XYZ file of C-alpha atoms in Angstrom:
82
model
C 116.386 14.052 71.361
C 119.162 13.152 73.738
C 121.505 10.719 73.585
C 122.277 8.431 77.335
C 126.003 9.073 77.678
C 125.773 8.154 82.155
C 123.830 6.416 84.295
C 123.872 7.549 88.054
C 122.986 5.704 91.157
C 121.640 7.067 94.147
C 123.968 8.849 96.165
C 125.869 10.464 93.394
C 125.333 13.969 92.329
C 125.685 15.760 88.344
C 126.670 19.503 87.832
C 129.289 19.903 90.235
C 131.430 21.913 86.984
C 128.697 24.905 87.446
C 129.215 24.972 90.789
C 132.661 25.109 90.611
C 133.351 26.898 87.613
C 130.028 29.024 87.111
C 129.606 28.198 83.945
C 126.465 27.021 82.269
C 125.519 23.154 82.519
C 127.994 20.498 80.021
C 124.496 18.264 80.576
C 120.561 17.413 80.913
C 119.582 14.955 83.506
C 116.821 13.171 83.062
C 115.469 10.808 85.480
C 114.373 7.733 85.084
C 112.988 7.033 88.485
C 111.098 9.502 91.335
C 114.686 11.002 93.406
C 114.929 14.013 95.934
C 117.376 16.455 95.609
C 118.935 18.815 96.797
C 120.460 21.715 95.102
C 123.532 23.614 96.313
C 123.974 27.211 95.135
C 128.109 28.477 94.551
C 126.669 30.930 97.431
C 125.623 28.364 99.639
C 129.423 26.783 99.065
C 131.069 30.040 99.648
C 129.130 30.595 103.200
C 130.478 27.557 104.097
C 133.888 28.907 103.631
C 133.336 32.158 106.300
C 135.761 31.040 108.758
C 139.456 32.701 108.279
C 141.498 29.420 108.054
C 138.639 27.293 106.161
C 138.653 29.635 103.529
C 142.075 29.631 102.758
C 141.890 25.660 102.329
C 138.445 26.149 100.513
C 140.003 28.885 98.383
C 142.947 26.526 96.846
C 140.496 23.745 97.011
C 138.154 25.538 94.443
C 141.100 26.513 92.073
C 142.640 23.029 92.121
C 139.007 21.758 91.162
C 138.220 24.770 88.916
C 141.769 23.018 86.485
C 140.139 20.101 87.013
C 136.817 21.211 85.617
C 138.507 23.330 82.897
C 140.137 20.044 81.294
C 137.214 17.800 81.705
C 135.201 20.349 79.378
C 137.704 20.070 77.197
C 138.195 16.574 77.170
C 134.032 16.228 77.002
C 134.029 18.672 73.753
C 136.985 16.653 72.169
C 135.395 13.430 72.396
C 132.131 15.212 71.834
C 133.866 16.262 68.102
C 134.885 12.649 67.278
């Protein structure tokens, strides 16, 4: 059985690290109420950057986001080890 670490509210999202860095999920999600979900695959995100100018900005932003995601995962692992 899992341990509740965070409660999300309407309009929020989860899975952003996996979307950005392509690594397996770092957590599981269990809904306490009915909800509507939308799934965004990495290929969908890549298609949003089909325009050359957008591709450059998206590449830059994803590089920064991957770095942040890696740092967050490492910090999470560290905190869980305490």
